[in-house]
Each structure stands twice: as C-alpha cells, then as structure tokens.
Amino acid sequence: MVNLTETERITLETIKKIVQKDIRPMAGPLDEKGEFPWHAHKVFSEVGLMATLIPEEYGGMGLRYLVFSMILEEISKVCASSALLLIAQADGTLPILYRGSEDQKKTFLPELAKGAIGAFAATEPSAGSDILSMRTRATYSEGLYVINGQKCFITNGSVADLICLFAYTDPEKRAKGISAFVVEKGTPGLSYGKNENKMGMKGSVNSELFFDNMRIPESHRIGEENEGFSLMMKTLDSSRLFCASQAVGIAQGAIDEALSYSRQRVQFGKPIAHIQAIQFMFADMVAATEAARLLTYQAAANIDKGRTALISKYCAMAKFLASDTAMKVTTDAVQIMGGYGYMKDFPVERMMRDAKLTQIYTGTNQIMRVVAGREIVRGG
Ligand SMILES: Cc1cc2nc3c(=O)[nH]c(=O)nc-3n(C[C@H](O)[C@H](O)[C@H](O)COP(=O)(O)OP(=O)(O)OC[C@H]3O[C@@H](n4cnc5c(N)ncnc54)[C@H](O)[C@@H]3O)c2cc1C
C-alpha cells in the first residue's frame, strides 16, 4: 500500500532513531510536569520537523502528507504530546501555504521553518462544534483591522510566535463573513488567559487568547476578505488526518507496551501472552489498528494526489475510526497489564488519557460522522 522513495525511507528511519533517543525518555517526565515540550521543540527545529509540509523553496522539508502522517505516527507511539506540537504547527502554517500571498509566504514560512511556533485559533467559549457562533470580530478601518474577542483551548496558544486567527468581518453573512489573519506574538491588544489543566496530552499548552482593540495590518489578512471559512475547513480536513495519524501511533504504542509486558508477566506458571483470552484481545487490537492505519494512509494519499472530492470524507472517517480505535486499544492495553497498567510506572495509562483527546479535538467524532455521512449521501 505504501510506496516510499529512498529519500523518504531514509528520512523516516532517521526520525525513528531520533524519536527513540530524544523523545521517548522525555515522554513520562513531560506528562508529569504538564508543560510545553520545549525539549521536543528544540529537537524538531534542529532536524527541520517544524516545517515538514512547507515547500523547500520556503525553507521547509516539502514532504508528502503521507510521510508527515507516518512521522506523526512514529512520534505518537512514544509521546503523543510531542506529536501535538507538530500538528498545531501544521494547523498554523497551512492557511498561509494554502491561501497566503507570495509576500506572506516569503515572510512567514521561513520563520516557521526555522522553529517559530504556530497555532490555529478558531474555537471560542460559545463556539466549538457550532463554530459559526463565534463572536470575535474584525472591523476594517483605513488599512487596518481592529479585532476584539477571545479564543479558548488553543494548542501552542500562549507560546506561539504566529497565530492563524479566524474572526467575523461580516457576521450577518455567517459562513461567508469570516476572514483569516496572521497575528504575531507581541501585537498590542493580544493577551493570554489561563493555560488549561487537562486530563491527558499534558505535554502541550492549551490557552485562552484575548483580543482587545488589536490592530492587524490589512497585509496580514490571509486570502480574500470573507473567505476564511472555506480556508478553516480545508485546514481542518488536514488536521483530522494528522489527528488520525496521532491516534494510530498511540494505539500502536500501547500494543507494543502491552505485548512486551505480557511476554514477561508470569501467572499460573506461564507468561500471560500464552493465555488465549489475552491473545484474542491482541488479535482485535492489532486488526483494528491496522485497519485504522490503512484508512489513514488512504486519506493522506487522497490529499497528496489532489482527489478533492474525497478529502473531507476520508479525513473525517480516518479521524473517527483511528481515535475510537486508540481509545479502545489503550483501554485494553491497561486491562492486559492489570494493576501495573493502571500505575504511572508504565506508559499505557498516559496513552489511555492521551487517546481520549483524539476523539474530541479537530471536530468531535459525532461531528466527523456528520461530515462523512453528509459526503456519503451526497455521493462523494
Ligand atoms: C486539548 C484541546 C486542544 C484543542 N486545540 C484547539 C486548537 O488548537 N484550535 C482550535 O481552534 N480549537 C482547539 N480545540 C477545540 C476543539 O476543536 C473543540 O473542543 C471541539 O471542536 C469540540 O467543541 P466543544 O468542546 O465546544 O464541544 P461542543 O461543541 O460543546 O460539543 C459537546 C458535545 O455535543 C456534541 N455535539 C455538538 N453538536 C453536535 C451535532 N450537531 N451533532 C451531534 N453531536 C453534537 C459533541 O460531539 C460533543 O459530544 C481544542 C480542544 C481541546 C480539548
């Protein structure tokens, strides 16, 4: 199913080694501390991973979505929070790549490629699944937009150097009245509220952002005025693929841990891996994870090959299938490891907490079924 070029294969092998050496040992402590993964940021910046999808002409790696997907999977096997840093980075970058002017691309993409941190800000306290309920407003006046409002839950929010912000420029027009903007750190009028205290994915920050008469030059609007909603949706399609890749990685990581444990753990005179009830659990876990992986790769291939009619459906299906699988598989991994699985001495309890987020963000799994169902009925 997956045909990698020699260069892509070498890239992936190199990243696997980096992940084992630099990311795996930090995953537990990062979860305990509950802070932004600065160590991962340093490692990723050094090897160019902050710019996997940015074309080489702007300083990035110019990788295919399929390869980025496989990289996220590899990182998520050991530390889903570190993968989340790269997902939020891509979410903040892609709007500029998709619809930014040449000037914006030349100004912002090389910075992001060097390690500047990106974020994507759409959600508000009253606007989650129902994103059109958002209240943040950008009013145009003499070459500037004056922005007032707030966002919440924004991954990388308070540490981001560049935020891709969505606001109403014409609220009456609903989906046809939203615009996207690049907001740089330090812009007067931008302030930060609390960083959320979360169940899992603790090695990432999720912040409240406030905009109080924040002035943004017209040159920082991404794409045409009032065309931000389609850009938001296009970016979210990709983000759902990334979330699916992260979920596949979490599921595989939990299988690896539980398998290794069950080969060692002896009860009733033999390793528990030799108990048929445990083998049946592994059979279901591996089959479900393989199925989720294949659907995720298919979704990535649809983006790479520009099969636009299929992208929303496959990204939504991959996202809900992979994340539901990750939740079930991590729960079963804890079960296979018994009391030890429940302890923080082993990573599966962290993986189970991390998996839960993949069912919620980039659009909940209920909304993913709404998206996929709509596309299927439409005949897509
Ligand atoms: C850790 C974390 C990181 C995040 N990062 C970002 C980020 O970087 N940028 C950003 O913009 N946002 C981010 N989000 C926001 C995230 O995308 C939203 O939380 C998500 O879209 C759900 O919105 P909500 O939390 O308001 O839930 P609600 O929309 O209030 O949903 C509550 C429940 O109702 C269900 N529901 C709602 N409407 C329907 C419907 N029509 N049909 C069926 N069921 C429905 C939902 O599925 C859910 O079960 C993040 C969230 C979290 C928790």
CSV table of C-alpha atoms and ligand atoms in Angstrom, one decimal:
chain,number,residue,atom,x,y,z
A,1,MET,CA,0.0,0.0,0.0
A,2,VAL,CA,2.8,2.4,0.9
A,3,ASN,CA,5.5,3.1,-1.7
A,4,LEU,CA,8.2,5.4,-0.2
A,5,THR,CA,11.0,6.8,-2.2
A,6,GLU,CA,14.5,6.0,-1.0
A,7,THR,CA,14.8,9.6,0.4
A,8,GLU,CA,11.5,9.3,2.2
A,9,ARG,CA,12.5,5.9,3.7
A,10,ILE,CA,15.8,7.3,5.0
A,11,THR,CA,14.0,10.3,6.4
A,12,LEU,CA,11.6,8.1,8.3
A,13,GLU,CA,14.4,5.8,9.6
A,14,THR,CA,16.3,8.8,10.8
A,15,ILE,CA,13.3,10.2,12.6
A,16,LYS,CA,12.6,6.8,14.2
A,17,LYS,CA,16.1,6.9,15.7
A,18,ILE,CA,15.7,10.4,16.9
A,19,VAL,CA,12.3,9.6,18.5
A,20,GLN,CA,13.7,6.6,20.4
A,21,LYS,CA,16.8,8.6,21.5
A,22,ASP,CA,15.4,12.0,22.3
A,23,ILE,CA,11.6,11.9,22.6
A,24,ARG,CA,10.9,8.6,24.3
A,25,PRO,CA,12.9,9.3,27.5
A,26,MET,CA,11.2,12.6,28.0
A,27,ALA,CA,7.6,11.5,27.5
A,28,GLY,CA,6.8,10.4,31.1
A,29,PRO,CA,8.5,13.5,32.8
A,30,LEU,CA,6.8,15.8,30.3
A,31,ASP,CA,3.4,14.3,31.2
A,32,GLU,CA,4.2,14.8,34.9
A,33,LYS,CA,5.3,18.4,34.5
A,34,GLY,CA,2.4,19.3,32.2
A,35,GLU,CA,4.2,22.0,30.2
A,36,PHE,CA,5.0,22.8,26.6
A,37,PRO,CA,7.5,20.3,25.2
A,38,TRP,CA,10.5,22.7,24.8
A,39,HIS,CA,12.9,19.7,24.5
A,40,ALA,CA,10.9,18.3,21.6
A,41,HIS,CA,10.7,21.7,20.0
A,42,LYS,CA,14.5,22.0,20.1
A,43,VAL,CA,15.0,18.6,18.6
A,44,PHE,CA,12.3,19.0,15.9
A,45,SER,CA,13.7,22.5,15.0
A,46,GLU,CA,17.2,21.1,14.6
A,47,VAL,CA,16.1,18.4,12.1
A,48,GLY,CA,13.5,20.5,10.2
A,49,LEU,CA,10.4,18.9,11.5
A,50,MET,CA,8.7,22.2,12.4
A,51,ALA,CA,8.3,22.6,8.6
A,52,THR,CA,7.6,19.2,7.2
A,53,LEU,CA,4.9,20.3,4.7
A,54,ILE,CA,6.4,23.7,3.8
A,55,PRO,CA,8.0,23.5,0.3
A,56,GLU,CA,11.8,23.6,0.1
A,57,GLU,CA,11.7,27.0,-1.6
A,58,TYR,CA,10.5,28.5,1.7
A,59,GLY,CA,12.9,26.6,3.8
A,60,GLY,CA,10.8,23.5,4.6
A,61,MET,CA,11.1,19.8,4.0
A,62,GLY,CA,8.4,19.7,1.4
A,63,LEU,CA,7.2,16.2,2.4
A,64,ARG,CA,4.1,14.4,1.2
A,65,TYR,CA,1.2,14.3,3.6
A,66,LEU,CA,1.6,10.5,3.7
A,67,VAL,CA,5.2,10.8,5.0
A,68,PHE,CA,4.2,13.5,7.6
A,69,SER,CA,1.4,11.2,8.7
A,70,MET,CA,3.9,8.4,9.2
A,71,ILE,CA,6.2,10.7,11.2
A,72,LEU,CA,3.4,11.8,13.5
A,73,GLU,CA,2.5,8.1,14.0
A,74,GLU,CA,6.2,7.3,14.9
A,75,ILE,CA,6.3,10.2,17.4
A,76,SER,CA,2.9,9.4,18.9
A,77,LYS,CA,3.9,5.8,19.6
A,78,VAL,CA,6.0,7.2,22.4
A,79,CYS,CA,4.8,10.7,23.1
A,80,ALA,CA,1.5,12.0,21.6
A,81,SER,CA,2.0,15.4,23.2
A,82,SER,CA,5.2,16.0,21.2
A,83,ALA,CA,3.3,15.0,18.0
A,84,LEU,CA,0.6,17.5,19.0
A,85,LEU,CA,3.2,20.3,18.9
A,86,LEU,CA,3.8,19.4,15.2
A,87,ILE,CA,0.1,19.1,14.5
A,88,ALA,CA,-0.7,22.6,15.9
A,89,GLN,CA,2.4,23.8,14.0
A,90,ALA,CA,1.0,22.5,10.7
A,91,ASP,CA,-2.5,23.9,11.5
A,92,GLY,CA,-1.0,27.3,12.0
A,93,THR,CA,1.2,27.0,8.8
A,94,LEU,CA,-1.2,25.5,6.3
A,95,PRO,CA,-3.6,28.5,6.0
A,96,ILE,CA,-0.6,30.6,4.8
A,97,LEU,CA,0.5,27.8,2.5
A,98,TYR,CA,-3.0,27.3,1.1
A,99,ARG,CA,-4.1,30.9,0.6
A,100,GLY,CA,-1.3,33.3,1.7
A,101,SER,CA,0.1,35.8,-0.8
A,102,GLU,CA,3.6,35.3,-2.1
A,103,ASP,CA,4.8,38.1,0.3
A,104,GLN,CA,3.2,36.3,3.3
A,105,LYS,CA,4.8,33.0,2.3
A,106,LYS,CA,8.2,34.6,1.9
A,107,THR,CA,7.8,36.5,5.2
A,108,PHE,CA,6.3,33.8,7.5
A,109,LEU,CA,7.1,30.3,6.2
A,110,PRO,CA,10.9,30.5,6.5
A,111,GLU,CA,10.4,31.7,10.1
A,112,LEU,CA,8.1,28.8,10.9
A,113,ALA,CA,10.7,26.5,9.2
A,114,LYS,CA,13.4,27.8,11.5
A,115,GLY,CA,11.4,26.9,14.6
A,116,ALA,CA,8.9,29.8,15.1
A,117,ILE,CA,5.9,28.3,16.7
A,118,GLY,CA,2.5,28.3,15.0
A,119,ALA,CA,-1.1,28.0,16.3
A,120,PHE,CA,-4.6,27.8,14.8
A,121,ALA,CA,-7.3,29.8,16.6
A,122,ALA,CA,-10.9,29.2,15.8
A,123,THR,CA,-12.7,27.8,19.0
A,124,GLU,CA,-14.4,30.1,21.4
A,125,PRO,CA,-16.2,29.5,24.7
A,126,SER,CA,-19.6,29.6,22.9
A,127,ALA,CA,-18.4,28.2,19.6
A,128,GLY,CA,-17.0,24.7,19.4
A,129,SER,CA,-18.8,22.3,17.0
A,130,ASP,CA,-21.0,25.2,16.1
A,131,ILE,CA,-18.1,27.4,15.0
A,132,LEU,CA,-20.4,29.9,13.3
A,133,SER,CA,-21.5,31.0,16.8
A,134,MET,CA,-18.1,32.6,17.2
A,135,ARG,CA,-18.1,36.3,18.3
A,136,THR,CA,-14.6,37.5,17.6
A,137,ARG,CA,-15.0,40.5,15.2
A,138,ALA,CA,-12.5,42.2,12.9
A,139,THR,CA,-13.6,45.7,11.8
A,140,TYR,CA,-11.8,47.3,8.8
A,141,SER,CA,-10.6,50.9,9.1
A,142,GLU,CA,-8.0,52.7,7.0
A,143,GLY,CA,-5.7,49.8,6.1
A,144,LEU,CA,-6.1,48.0,9.4
A,145,TYR,CA,-8.4,45.5,11.0
A,146,VAL,CA,-9.3,46.2,14.6
A,147,ILE,CA,-10.0,42.8,16.3
A,148,ASN,CA,-12.0,42.2,19.5
A,149,GLY,CA,-13.0,38.9,21.1
A,150,GLN,CA,-11.5,35.8,22.6
A,151,LYS,CA,-10.5,32.2,21.8
A,152,CYS,CA,-10.1,29.2,24.0
A,153,PHE,CA,-8.3,25.8,24.1
A,154,ILE,CA,-5.8,26.9,21.6
A,155,THR,CA,-2.9,24.4,21.3
A,156,ASN,CA,0.5,26.2,21.4
A,157,GLY,CA,-1.5,29.4,22.1
A,158,SER,CA,0.5,31.2,24.7
A,159,VAL,CA,3.8,30.2,23.3
A,160,ALA,CA,3.0,30.8,19.6
A,161,ASP,CA,5.0,33.2,17.5
A,162,LEU,CA,2.4,33.3,14.8
A,163,ILE,CA,-1.3,32.6,15.3
A,164,CYS,CA,-3.7,32.0,12.4
A,165,LEU,CA,-6.8,33.7,13.7
A,166,PHE,CA,-10.4,33.4,12.4
A,167,ALA,CA,-12.8,36.3,13.0
A,168,TYR,CA,-16.0,37.7,11.6
A,169,THR,CA,-15.6,40.5,9.1
A,170,ASP,CA,-19.3,40.4,8.2
A,171,PRO,CA,-21.2,38.5,10.9
A,172,GLU,CA,-24.6,38.8,9.1
A,173,LYS,CA,-23.2,36.6,6.3
A,174,ARG,CA,-22.3,33.8,8.7
A,175,ALA,CA,-20.0,31.3,6.8
A,176,LYS,CA,-19.5,33.8,4.1
A,177,GLY,CA,-18.5,36.5,6.5
A,178,ILE,CA,-15.3,35.0,8.2
A,179,SER,CA,-11.7,36.1,7.4
A,180,ALA,CA,-8.4,34.7,8.5
A,181,PHE,CA,-5.4,36.7,9.8
A,182,VAL,CA,-1.8,36.2,10.9
A,183,VAL,CA,-1.3,37.6,14.4
A,184,GLU,CA,2.3,37.9,15.5
A,185,LYS,CA,3.4,37.5,19.1
A,186,GLY,CA,3.7,40.8,20.9
A,187,THR,CA,1.0,42.5,18.9
A,188,PRO,CA,-0.5,45.2,21.2
A,189,GLY,CA,-4.0,44.1,22.3
A,190,LEU,CA,-3.2,40.4,22.3
A,191,SER,CA,-3.2,38.9,25.8
A,192,TYR,CA,-3.3,35.4,27.3
A,193,GLY,CA,-5.6,33.9,29.9
A,194,LYS,CA,-5.1,30.6,31.6
A,195,ASN,CA,-3.4,27.5,30.2
A,196,GLU,CA,-5.8,24.6,30.7
A,197,ASN,CA,-5.2,21.8,33.2
A,198,LYS,CA,-6.1,18.7,31.2
A,199,MET,CA,-6.8,15.0,31.6
A,200,GLY,CA,-4.2,14.0,29.1
A,201,MET,CA,-1.9,15.3,26.4
A,202,LYS,CA,-0.4,17.2,29.3
A,203,GLY,CA,2.9,17.9,27.5
A,204,SER,CA,1.2,20.7,25.4
A,205,VAL,CA,-0.3,24.0,26.3
A,206,ASN,CA,-3.9,25.0,25.5
A,207,SER,CA,-4.5,28.6,26.1
A,208,GLU,CA,-7.2,31.3,26.2
A,209,LEU,CA,-6.4,34.3,24.0
A,210,PHE,CA,-7.9,37.7,24.3
A,211,PHE,CA,-8.0,40.5,21.7
A,212,ASP,CA,-8.7,44.0,22.9
A,213,ASN,CA,-8.7,46.5,20.0
A,214,MET,CA,-5.9,44.5,18.5
A,215,ARG,CA,-4.7,46.2,15.2
A,216,ILE,CA,-3.7,44.0,12.4
A,217,PRO,CA,-2.5,45.4,9.1
A,218,GLU,CA,-4.5,44.5,6.0
A,219,SER,CA,-1.4,42.8,4.6
A,220,HIS,CA,-1.8,40.2,7.4
A,221,ARG,CA,-5.2,39.0,6.2
A,222,ILE,CA,-4.8,35.5,4.6
A,223,GLY,CA,-6.7,35.2,1.4
A,224,GLU,CA,-9.7,37.3,0.4
A,225,GLU,CA,-11.9,39.0,2.9
A,226,ASN,CA,-14.9,36.9,3.9
A,227,GLU,CA,-13.3,33.7,2.5
A,228,GLY,CA,-11.9,32.4,5.8
A,229,PHE,CA,-14.5,29.7,6.5
A,230,SER,CA,-13.5,27.6,3.5
A,231,LEU,CA,-9.9,28.0,4.5
A,232,MET,CA,-10.7,26.9,8.0
A,233,MET,CA,-12.5,23.8,6.7
A,234,LYS,CA,-9.7,22.9,4.3
A,235,THR,CA,-7.1,23.2,7.1
A,236,LEU,CA,-9.3,21.2,9.4
A,237,ASP,CA,-9.5,18.4,6.8
A,238,SER,CA,-5.7,18.1,7.0
A,239,SER,CA,-5.8,18.4,10.8
A,240,ARG,CA,-8.2,15.5,11.0
A,241,LEU,CA,-5.7,13.4,9.0
A,242,PHE,CA,-2.9,14.4,11.5
A,243,CYS,CA,-5.2,13.5,14.4
A,244,ALA,CA,-5.9,10.1,12.9
A,245,SER,CA,-2.1,9.5,12.5
A,246,GLN,CA,-1.5,10.5,16.1
A,247,ALA,CA,-4.3,8.1,17.2
A,248,VAL,CA,-2.8,5.2,15.2
A,249,GLY,CA,0.5,5.9,16.8
A,250,ILE,CA,-1.0,6.0,20.3
A,251,ALA,CA,-2.8,2.6,19.6
A,252,GLN,CA,0.4,1.0,18.2
A,253,GLY,CA,2.5,2.3,21.2
A,254,ALA,CA,0.0,0.8,23.6
A,255,ILE,CA,0.1,-2.5,21.8
A,256,ASP,CA,3.9,-2.6,21.8
A,257,GLU,CA,3.9,-1.9,25.6
A,258,ALA,CA,1.3,-4.4,26.4
A,259,LEU,CA,2.8,-7.1,24.2
A,260,SER,CA,6.3,-6.7,25.8
A,261,TYR,CA,4.8,-6.8,29.3
A,262,SER,CA,2.6,-9.8,28.6
A,263,ARG,CA,5.6,-11.8,27.4
A,264,GLN,CA,7.3,-11.2,30.7
A,265,ARG,CA,4.5,-11.3,33.2
A,266,VAL,CA,4.0,-14.9,34.5
A,267,GLN,CA,0.8,-16.0,36.1
A,268,PHE,CA,-0.4,-19.6,36.6
A,269,GLY,CA,3.1,-20.8,35.6
A,270,LYS,CA,3.3,-19.2,32.1
A,271,PRO,CA,3.6,-15.7,30.5
A,272,ILE,CA,0.1,-14.2,30.2
A,273,ALA,CA,0.8,-13.8,26.5
A,274,HIS,CA,0.2,-17.5,26.2
A,275,ILE,CA,-3.3,-17.3,27.7
A,276,GLN,CA,-5.8,-17.5,24.9
A,277,ALA,CA,-8.1,-14.8,26.3
A,278,ILE,CA,-5.2,-12.3,26.1
A,279,GLN,CA,-4.2,-13.4,22.6
A,280,PHE,CA,-7.8,-12.8,21.5
A,281,MET,CA,-7.5,-9.3,22.9
A,282,PHE,CA,-4.3,-8.7,21.0
A,283,ALA,CA,-5.9,-10.1,17.8
A,284,ASP,CA,-8.7,-7.5,18.0
A,285,MET,CA,-6.3,-4.7,19.0
A,286,VAL,CA,-3.9,-5.3,16.1
A,287,ALA,CA,-6.6,-5.8,13.5
A,288,ALA,CA,-8.4,-2.6,14.5
A,289,THR,CA,-5.1,-0.6,14.5
A,290,GLU,CA,-4.1,-2.0,11.1
A,291,ALA,CA,-7.5,-1.1,9.6
A,292,ALA,CA,-7.3,2.5,11.1
A,293,ARG,CA,-3.7,2.8,9.7
A,294,LEU,CA,-4.7,1.8,6.2
A,295,LEU,CA,-7.7,4.2,6.2
A,296,THR,CA,-5.4,7.0,7.5
A,297,TYR,CA,-2.8,6.3,4.7
A,298,GLN,CA,-5.7,6.4,2.2
A,299,ALA,CA,-6.8,9.8,3.5
A,300,ALA,CA,-3.2,11.1,3.2
A,301,ALA,CA,-2.9,9.7,-0.3
A,302,ASN,CA,-6.1,11.5,-1.3
A,303,ILE,CA,-4.6,14.8,-0.2
A,304,ASP,CA,-1.3,14.1,-1.9
A,305,LYS,CA,-3.0,13.2,-5.1
A,306,GLY,CA,-5.4,16.1,-5.0
A,307,ARG,CA,-8.5,14.0,-5.0
A,308,THR,CA,-10.5,16.9,-3.7
A,309,ALA,CA,-13.9,15.3,-3.8
A,310,LEU,CA,-12.7,12.6,-1.4
A,311,ILE,CA,-10.7,14.5,1.1
A,312,SER,CA,-13.3,15.6,3.6
A,313,LYS,CA,-14.9,12.2,3.7
A,314,TYR,CA,-11.7,10.2,4.1
A,315,CYS,CA,-10.1,12.6,6.6
A,316,ALA,CA,-13.3,12.5,8.8
A,317,MET,CA,-13.6,8.7,8.6
A,318,ALA,CA,-9.9,8.2,9.3
A,319,LYS,CA,-10.2,10.6,12.3
A,320,PHE,CA,-13.1,8.9,14.0
A,321,LEU,CA,-12.1,5.3,13.2
A,322,ALA,CA,-8.5,5.8,14.4
A,323,SER,CA,-9.4,7.7,17.5
A,324,ASP,CA,-12.2,5.3,18.5
A,325,THR,CA,-9.6,2.5,17.9
A,326,ALA,CA,-7.0,4.3,20.0
A,327,MET,CA,-9.4,4.7,22.9
A,328,LYS,CA,-10.4,1.0,22.8
A,329,VAL,CA,-6.9,-0.3,22.3
A,330,THR,CA,-5.3,1.8,25.1
A,331,THR,CA,-8.1,0.8,27.5
A,332,ASP,CA,-7.5,-2.9,26.6
A,333,ALA,CA,-3.7,-2.4,27.0
A,334,VAL,CA,-4.3,-1.2,30.5
A,335,GLN,CA,-6.5,-4.2,31.1
A,336,ILE,CA,-3.9,-6.6,29.8
A,337,MET,CA,-1.4,-5.2,32.2
A,338,GLY,CA,-3.7,-5.4,35.1
A,339,GLY,CA,-2.9,-3.3,38.2
A,340,TYR,CA,0.5,-2.4,36.7
A,341,GLY,CA,-1.2,-0.9,33.7
A,342,TYR,CA,-3.0,1.4,36.0
A,343,MET,CA,0.2,2.7,37.6
A,344,LYS,CA,2.3,5.6,36.3
A,345,ASP,CA,5.3,3.3,36.2
A,346,PHE,CA,4.2,2.2,32.8
A,347,PRO,CA,3.1,4.5,29.9
A,348,VAL,CA,-0.2,2.8,29.0
A,349,GLU,CA,-2.3,4.9,31.5
A,350,ARG,CA,-0.8,8.1,29.9
A,351,MET,CA,-1.6,6.7,26.4
A,352,MET,CA,-5.2,6.0,27.5
A,353,ARG,CA,-5.6,9.6,28.8
A,354,ASP,CA,-3.9,11.0,25.6
A,355,ALA,CA,-6.2,8.9,23.4
A,356,LYS,CA,-9.3,10.5,24.8
A,357,LEU,CA,-8.4,13.8,23.2
A,358,THR,CA,-8.2,12.4,19.7
A,359,GLN,CA,-12.0,11.6,19.9
A,360,ILE,CA,-12.7,15.3,20.8
A,361,TYR,CA,-10.5,17.8,19.0
A,362,THR,CA,-10.2,18.9,15.4
A,363,GLY,CA,-14.0,18.2,15.5
A,364,THR,CA,-15.6,15.6,17.7
A,365,ASN,CA,-16.3,12.1,16.5
A,366,GLN,CA,-20.0,12.9,16.4
A,367,ILE,CA,-19.3,15.8,14.0
A,368,MET,CA,-16.9,13.6,12.0
A,369,ARG,CA,-19.8,11.2,11.4
A,370,VAL,CA,-21.9,14.2,10.4
A,371,VAL,CA,-19.3,15.2,7.8
A,372,ALA,CA,-18.7,11.7,6.5
A,373,GLY,CA,-22.4,10.9,6.4
A,374,ARG,CA,-23.2,14.1,4.5
A,375,GLU,CA,-20.5,13.4,1.9
A,376,ILE,CA,-21.6,9.7,1.5
A,377,VAL,CA,-25.2,10.7,1.0
A,378,ARG,CA,-24.1,13.3,-1.5
A,379,GLY,CA,-22.5,10.5,-3.5
A,380,GLY,CA,-18.9,11.6,-2.8
B,1,LIG,C1,-6.9,19.8,24.3
B,1,LIG,C2,-7.6,20.5,23.2
B,1,LIG,C3,-6.9,21.2,22.2
B,1,LIG,C4,-7.6,22.0,21.2
B,1,LIG,N1,-6.9,22.7,20.3
B,1,LIG,C5,-7.5,23.6,19.5
B,1,LIG,C6,-6.8,24.5,18.7
B,1,LIG,O1,-5.6,24.4,18.6
B,1,LIG,N2,-7.5,25.4,18.0
B,1,LIG,C7,-8.9,25.5,18.0
B,1,LIG,O2,-9.5,26.3,17.3
B,1,LIG,N3,-9.6,24.6,18.8
B,1,LIG,C8,-9.0,23.7,19.5
B,1,LIG,N4,-9.7,22.8,20.4
B,1,LIG,C9,-11.1,22.9,20.3
B,1,LIG,C10,-11.8,21.6,19.8
B,1,LIG,O3,-11.7,21.5,18.4
B,1,LIG,C11,-13.2,21.6,20.3
B,1,LIG,O4,-13.2,21.3,21.7
B,1,LIG,C12,-14.1,20.6,19.6
B,1,LIG,O5,-14.4,21.1,18.3
B,1,LIG,C13,-15.5,20.5,20.3
B,1,LIG,O6,-16.1,21.7,20.7
B,1,LIG,P1,-16.6,21.9,22.2
B,1,LIG,O7,-15.5,21.4,23.1
B,1,LIG,O8,-17.1,23.3,22.4
B,1,LIG,O9,-17.8,20.8,22.4
B,1,LIG,P2,-19.3,21.1,21.9
B,1,LIG,O10,-19.4,21.6,20.5
B,1,LIG,O11,-20.0,21.9,23.0
B,1,LIG,O12,-19.9,19.6,22.0
B,1,LIG,C14,-20.3,18.9,23.1
B,1,LIG,C15,-20.9,17.6,22.7
B,1,LIG,O13,-22.0,17.8,21.9
B,1,LIG,C16,-21.8,17.0,20.7
B,1,LIG,N5,-22.4,17.7,19.6
B,1,LIG,C17,-22.4,19.1,19.3
B,1,LIG,N6,-23.0,19.4,18.2
B,1,LIG,C18,-23.5,18.2,17.7
B,1,LIG,C19,-24.2,17.8,16.5
B,1,LIG,N7,-24.6,18.7,15.6
B,1,LIG,N8,-24.4,16.5,16.3
B,1,LIG,C20,-24.0,15.6,17.2
B,1,LIG,N9,-23.4,15.9,18.3
B,1,LIG,C21,-23.1,17.2,18.6
B,1,LIG,C22,-20.3,16.9,20.5
B,1,LIG,O14,-19.9,15.8,19.7
B,1,LIG,C23,-19.9,16.7,22.0
B,1,LIG,O15,-20.0,15.4,22.3
B,1,LIG,C24,-9.0,22.0,21.3
B,1,LIG,C25,-9.7,21.3,22.3
B,1,LIG,C26,-9.0,20.6,23.2
B,1,LIG,C27,-9.8,19.9,24.3
